[in-house]
Amino acid sequence: MERSKRFDLLAKRDINKETYVEPWSEAGLIVADSPYDPQPSIKIAAGCVLEMDGRSRADFDALDIFIASQALDLEIAQEAMALPSKEYARMLADINVPRADIARLIAGCTPAKLTEIVRHMNVLEMMMGLAKMRIRRTPANQAHVTNWREHPALLAADAAEAALRGFAEVETTVRVARFAPFNALAILVGTQTGRGGVLTQCSVEEALGLRLAMKGLTSYAETLSVYGTEKTFVDGDDTPWSKAFLASAYASRGVKIRFTSGTGSEALMGRAEQKSMLYLEARCLLVVKGAGSQGVQNGSISCIALPEALPGGVRAVLAENLLASMLGLEVAAGNDALASHSSIRKTAKLMLQFIPGADFIFSGYSAIPKRDNLFGGGNFDAEDFDDYNVLQRDMQIDGGLRPITEAEALSIRRKGARAIQAVYRELGLPAISDEEIDAATVAHGSDDMPARDIVPDLEAADAFMAGGDDFVAVIRALQKTGFANVADNILEMGRQRIAADYLQPSAIFDADFKVQSAINDGNDYLGPGSGYRPEGRRWREMQAIPQAKSPEGFVDPHIGQPLSRLVEVGPAAVGTTREVVLALGPAFGCALATTIGGFDHEDVLEAILGGVAAEGMIARIVRVYHSSDCAAIGYVGARLSGSGIGIGLQSRGTAVIHQKDLAPLNNLELFPQSPSLTLQTYQAIGRNAARYAMGVPTVPVAVEIDNGARLRLIVKTALLHRRETDEVCPERPPQELRFDWEPES
Amino acid sequence: MKEALSEYPLRDSASASLLTHSGRSLSDITAESIAAGALTGDDLRTHADTLRRQAKIARAGGYPQLAANLLRAAELTDVPNEELLKIYELLRPERASYDELARLADYLEETYGARENAAFIRDAATIYRERSLLRR
């Protein structure tokens, strides 16, 4: 078969490294509408659910029983189920309907009903719904901080930087489970160095996670996984009751919890029971709510590639975020695991949560390089920090991050690493050397770190886990070693644990270490003029990326001494001989001294005049005052020229060859990409103008096409043009100039 | 009921009246007392009454299931760490017989006055029996 060069190129694109599959309902490979999904129904008698979604009580599985008894508000269920699903969908998209009105009714909706509601919605409507139904008014973000070396100094440094960058939560995990207490300790110390009040967790097996929390090493846990079918749930070695008990156990120790669900897990575990991913997720979410979890991490999480392999998958992931928020759950909205090879696709998907805002837009932005991510690769990584900050600045959308300078990063990383070094020393853990601190300060990832002797580290971790030291010992160690403010921050986390305010829905701590949750920062979005929008201090902070320069900085390098060799001699007259007239912009060689490409104006003049002279032609120079427009300048040159040929030259270097009989905006040759013009080009322009003046056949000057030039230089172009326009004198006629120059013989 | 919301956050409104699990006042939890070695982990744990107050706030805020969870949590504040882990383990699938779960519920109720947890575990036992989730 013939091979298309274009298809060959397309085949190599990142988007074609992905897997795509056609839906197959029988295997659960269907995102939102399996023909086997049940129809919504409910029958209630004497405070008991007799039928739900077409299934009678006798056929209920454990999830149905749990949902019917723990999650559904039976007082409202009849009314809620009677309202048409499309009506709910319209209310969700309608800015005039407050979230509380919808939430009241949603409390009585069954899984099939919830699924049917969101099936009516396109992604734009779902985004409107999420903007309104998200329970916390202020959006936030969570970071993942891990490294494959499990190096404590690097973990602490990265956690400190993540905290400084604005993440409200930082999650770590382990490669070797025995490292759990040390990894939890490192990110606790690191985050509280960067900013007091960042919540931290270490994702490990449930019982181990609870032990870490009991030691005060973590302040939240989110890996309480739930599944949408009974068999998957049991394969996950839990029941809704055991998970609910675990939730209470955590809360009893003052630890925030969030469950984890997400589309695709049941299909991945081979037990989807022919149901759509979204219907199973609706069941998960009702289990989450029934268990009394304040929130959920969903958005497909580690299974994301599965819905993304199917049509409508990304829409379904947004739908599950929306469903959770409708149920009054805090939503950590996914965007964590590597979802695509394609930058276009992963960014497009992110917009569905980024634009409406979520309690946590990422349930783990990888604040480390992908290679160091022990959660299965980040969808956005440390390499994307600047991109992310620019997205916030572009759209005036608060994605929960702030730009920081290199100096700030280095300083906080060193402090975080030194703090964990001090804690290790005080607690008698294997020493962290100054060389390791230096490396962690400047490191991007594990590859930049020296290896540690893992055996004594693991032995120390085992002993620490088994021993009596907890976060009180950590606070004391920091106090003794001069890290008083880090100690104070961890102590305040302890006081907050006693007050337990952050167990309320969607709680984080703000920049002033004040709790911010759905209770005191409830979402009040009702369309334009309401809800959260970044303003004032926060918007200024988002704008202030270190890459942004002052406007003056663009023009200053182009200001220099006026050319002493270029002297004005009087009003310019129309020539009578065969000549080329070189017409200059009003700032050329006086207010401005170099082109955008960095060439001195006098070198440019010499190049053009040299080109004219090389063809045996003479040139006159005039300055145009009434306009700064390139075509207008060139047209004046042409009309003053005895041959009718003129060259227009702006101060920034843009040039045109004009002819007096052409329309003003027409031309013989135009050189709009001034940054690409070299002195050789200017000489060729002079040569061609001379040849036009002589009336001999002329090949247009070849110019390199650089489509990126406009992108890079448009601000400078605009500001240099503005500077030239400042010199315009509308009434002043063109002036003859003398340039002290002789062609080389 | 809504007046519960005006108490929130307790850290600001009720600092003076909040107790730690060990019975100290929150205002005793200072950098100095830590430095002096006067505090242990138990002094930085929440008190059952605080969780009950948070439960009230959650209920008033429209989060009844979270409120129920916080009430169960309040009952568990006195249950030692190792016991909590054991109870969780027993509630996992196919770990306990019906009678073991029933005895566990009684024990929690009698020892810790944990009525909500006891009822919750009794429910679980019944449903585990129905759904074959008890130990075989």
mmCIF file of C-alpha atoms in Angstrom, chain A residues 57 60-62 65-66 70-72 99 135 205-207 210-211 214 230 234 237-239 241-249 251-254 257 289-294 328 470-472 475-476 479 488 491-492 494-505 507 514-515 517-520, chain B residues 5 8-12 18-20 26 29-32 34-47 50-51 53-55 57-58 61 63 65-66 69-70 72-74 76-82 84-85 87-88 91-95 108 117 120-121 123-124 127-128 130-131 133:
data_model
loop_
_atom_site.group_PDB
_atom_site.id
_atom_site.type_symbol
_atom_site.label_atom_id
_atom_site.label_comp_id
_atom_site.label_asym_id
_atom_site.label_seq_id
_atom_site.Cartn_x
_atom_site.Cartn_y
_atom_site.Cartn_z
ATOM 1 C CA ARG A 57 -35.022 -5.816 49.034
ATOM 2 C CA PHE A 60 -30.133 -6.325 47.520
ATOM 3 C CA ASP A 61 -26.412 -6.831 47.726
ATOM 4 C CA ALA A 62 -24.392 -5.404 50.620
ATOM 5 C CA ILE A 65 -28.376 -2.387 51.802
ATOM 6 C CA PHE A 66 -25.755 0.080 52.975
ATOM 7 C CA GLN A 70 -27.091 4.859 55.555
ATOM 8 C CA ALA A 71 -26.997 7.168 52.545
ATOM 9 C CA LEU A 72 -30.508 7.920 51.327
ATOM 10 C CA ARG A 99 -26.819 24.722 45.442
ATOM 11 C CA ILE A 135 -18.875 22.596 48.506
ATOM 12 C CA GLU A 205 -2.172 -0.129 53.605
ATOM 13 C CA GLU A 206 -5.170 0.857 55.742
ATOM 14 C CA ALA A 207 -4.017 -0.388 59.140
ATOM 15 C CA LEU A 210 -4.048 4.462 60.810
ATOM 16 C CA ARG A 211 -0.909 3.790 62.874
ATOM 17 C CA MET A 214 -2.070 7.775 65.595
ATOM 18 C CA GLU A 230 -20.035 -6.056 46.261
ATOM 19 C CA VAL A 234 -14.706 -7.739 48.983
ATOM 20 C CA ASP A 237 -10.707 -6.738 51.462
ATOM 21 C CA ASP A 238 -13.312 -4.431 52.944
ATOM 22 C CA THR A 239 -17.025 -3.911 53.332
ATOM 23 C CA TRP A 241 -19.099 -1.247 57.328
ATOM 24 C CA SER A 242 -15.392 -1.866 57.814
ATOM 25 C CA LYS A 243 -14.614 1.236 55.779
ATOM 26 C CA ALA A 244 -17.083 3.296 57.770
ATOM 27 C CA PHE A 245 -15.561 2.042 61.002
ATOM 28 C CA LEU A 246 -12.114 2.962 59.747
ATOM 29 C CA ALA A 247 -13.418 6.450 58.983
ATOM 30 C CA SER A 248 -14.646 6.789 62.566
ATOM 31 C CA ALA A 249 -11.367 5.437 63.908
ATOM 32 C CA ALA A 251 -11.840 10.823 63.158
ATOM 33 C CA SER A 252 -11.476 9.656 66.757
ATOM 34 C CA ARG A 253 -7.763 10.528 66.441
ATOM 35 C CA GLY A 254 -8.566 13.892 64.902
ATOM 36 C CA ILE A 257 -10.384 11.344 55.929
ATOM 37 C CA LYS A 289 -21.606 9.469 51.865
ATOM 38 C CA GLY A 290 -23.322 6.764 53.913
ATOM 39 C CA ALA A 291 -20.062 5.940 55.673
ATOM 40 C CA GLY A 292 -19.852 9.529 56.836
ATOM 41 C CA SER A 293 -16.769 10.450 54.874
ATOM 42 C CA GLN A 294 -16.566 14.197 54.395
ATOM 43 C CA GLY A 328 -22.176 17.289 49.372
ATOM 44 C CA ASP A 470 5.591 10.453 68.043
ATOM 45 C CA PHE A 471 5.111 13.958 66.721
ATOM 46 C CA VAL A 472 5.583 15.403 70.205
ATOM 47 C CA ILE A 475 8.311 19.066 67.948
ATOM 48 C CA ARG A 476 10.752 18.870 70.836
ATOM 49 C CA GLN A 479 12.678 23.239 69.368
ATOM 50 C CA ASP A 488 5.337 25.902 66.343
ATOM 51 C CA LEU A 491 2.367 22.139 67.456
ATOM 52 C CA GLU A 492 -0.434 24.224 65.984
ATOM 53 C CA GLY A 494 -1.639 19.377 67.123
ATOM 54 C CA ARG A 495 -3.918 22.031 68.579
ATOM 55 C CA GLN A 496 -6.043 21.922 65.447
ATOM 56 C CA ARG A 497 -6.251 18.184 65.909
ATOM 57 C CA ILE A 498 -7.699 18.826 69.374
ATOM 58 C CA ALA A 499 -10.201 21.386 68.058
ATOM 59 C CA ALA A 500 -11.096 19.028 65.174
ATOM 60 C CA ASP A 501 -12.452 21.824 62.990
ATOM 61 C CA TYR A 502 -10.751 20.328 59.991
ATOM 62 C CA LEU A 503 -12.915 17.222 60.183
ATOM 63 C CA GLN A 504 -15.729 19.288 58.686
ATOM 64 C CA PRO A 505 -16.363 18.974 54.937
ATOM 65 C CA ALA A 507 -11.400 21.649 55.247
ATOM 66 C CA LYS A 514 -7.163 29.440 59.675
ATOM 67 C CA VAL A 515 -9.467 26.566 58.859
ATOM 68 C CA SER A 517 -14.251 24.511 55.043
ATOM 69 C CA ALA A 518 -17.721 24.137 53.604
ATOM 70 C CA ILE A 519 -18.988 25.291 57.015
ATOM 71 C CA ASN A 520 -17.329 28.713 57.053
ATOM 72 C CA LEU B 5 -22.680 26.899 63.046
ATOM 73 C CA TYR B 8 -17.334 27.256 64.077
ATOM 74 C CA PRO B 9 -14.374 27.136 64.092
ATOM 75 C CA LEU B 10 -14.061 25.935 67.669
ATOM 76 C CA ARG B 11 -10.343 26.733 67.545
ATOM 77 C CA ASP B 12 -11.304 30.422 67.526
ATOM 78 C CA LEU B 18 -11.751 22.779 74.681
ATOM 79 C CA LEU B 19 -10.129 19.872 76.447
ATOM 80 C CA THR B 20 -7.570 17.419 75.198
ATOM 81 C CA LEU B 26 -6.185 23.465 75.089
ATOM 82 C CA ILE B 29 -0.709 23.059 75.028
ATOM 83 C CA THR B 30 2.176 25.475 74.622
ATOM 84 C CA ALA B 31 5.655 25.398 73.182
ATOM 85 C CA GLU B 32 7.000 25.776 76.709
ATOM 86 C CA ILE B 34 6.343 20.666 75.142
ATOM 87 C CA ALA B 35 9.917 21.840 75.653
ATOM 88 C CA ALA B 36 9.664 21.003 79.332
ATOM 89 C CA GLY B 37 8.704 17.462 78.388
ATOM 90 C CA ALA B 38 5.397 17.828 80.180
ATOM 91 C CA LEU B 39 3.213 16.644 77.296
ATOM 92 C CA THR B 40 2.677 13.333 75.533
ATOM 93 C CA GLY B 41 0.806 12.347 72.408
ATOM 94 C CA ASP B 42 -2.327 11.839 74.466
ATOM 95 C CA ASP B 43 -2.260 15.536 75.319
ATOM 96 C CA LEU B 44 -2.497 16.363 71.640
ATOM 97 C CA ARG B 45 -5.550 14.238 70.982
ATOM 98 C CA THR B 46 -9.099 15.369 70.676
ATOM 99 C CA HIS B 47 -11.731 14.881 73.369
ATOM 100 C CA THR B 50 -15.227 18.148 70.979
ATOM 101 C CA LEU B 51 -16.158 15.561 68.378
ATOM 102 C CA ARG B 53 -19.713 19.473 69.153
ATOM 103 C CA GLN B 54 -18.304 19.015 65.670
ATOM 104 C CA ALA B 55 -21.069 16.470 64.998
ATOM 105 C CA ILE B 57 -22.005 21.553 63.557
ATOM 106 C CA ALA B 58 -21.957 18.996 60.746
ATOM 107 C CA GLY B 61 -24.490 22.369 58.141
ATOM 108 C CA TYR B 63 -24.104 16.776 56.633
ATOM 109 C CA GLN B 65 -23.911 11.168 57.729
ATOM 110 C CA LEU B 66 -20.718 12.984 58.664
ATOM 111 C CA ASN B 69 -19.569 9.349 61.845
ATOM 112 C CA LEU B 70 -18.286 11.987 64.263
ATOM 113 C CA ARG B 72 -19.184 7.151 66.439
ATOM 114 C CA ALA B 73 -15.714 8.669 66.478
ATOM 115 C CA ALA B 74 -16.450 10.399 69.787
ATOM 116 C CA LEU B 76 -13.935 5.631 69.978
ATOM 117 C CA THR B 77 -11.684 8.262 71.525
ATOM 118 C CA ASP B 78 -11.253 6.093 74.621
ATOM 119 C CA VAL B 79 -10.657 2.879 72.708
ATOM 120 C CA PRO B 80 -6.917 2.131 72.631
ATOM 121 C CA ASN B 81 -5.073 2.129 69.314
ATOM 122 C CA GLU B 82 -4.466 -1.599 69.230
ATOM 123 C CA LEU B 84 -9.238 -0.055 67.165
ATOM 124 C CA LEU B 85 -7.005 -1.882 64.729
ATOM 125 C CA ILE B 87 -11.990 -4.112 65.539
ATOM 126 C CA TYR B 88 -11.292 -2.870 62.042
ATOM 127 C CA LEU B 91 -15.067 -6.026 60.370
ATOM 128 C CA ARG B 92 -13.201 -6.885 57.188
ATOM 129 C CA PRO B 93 -14.823 -9.583 55.034
ATOM 130 C CA GLU B 94 -14.823 -13.139 56.332
ATOM 131 C CA ARG B 95 -12.820 -12.364 59.458
ATOM 132 C CA LEU B 108 -17.797 -1.839 73.066
ATOM 133 C CA ASN B 117 -20.735 1.735 67.330
ATOM 134 C CA PHE B 120 -23.505 -0.214 63.785
ATOM 135 C CA ILE B 121 -21.589 -3.459 64.327
ATOM 136 C CA ASP B 123 -26.228 -4.153 61.817
ATOM 137 C CA ALA B 124 -23.077 -5.236 60.076
ATOM 138 C CA ILE B 127 -25.964 -8.083 56.890
ATOM 139 C CA TYR B 128 -22.706 -10.048 56.806
ATOM 140 C CA GLU B 130 -27.240 -12.300 54.821
ATOM 141 C CA ARG B 131 -24.478 -11.610 52.295
ATOM 142 C CA LEU B 133 -19.442 -12.018 54.551
#
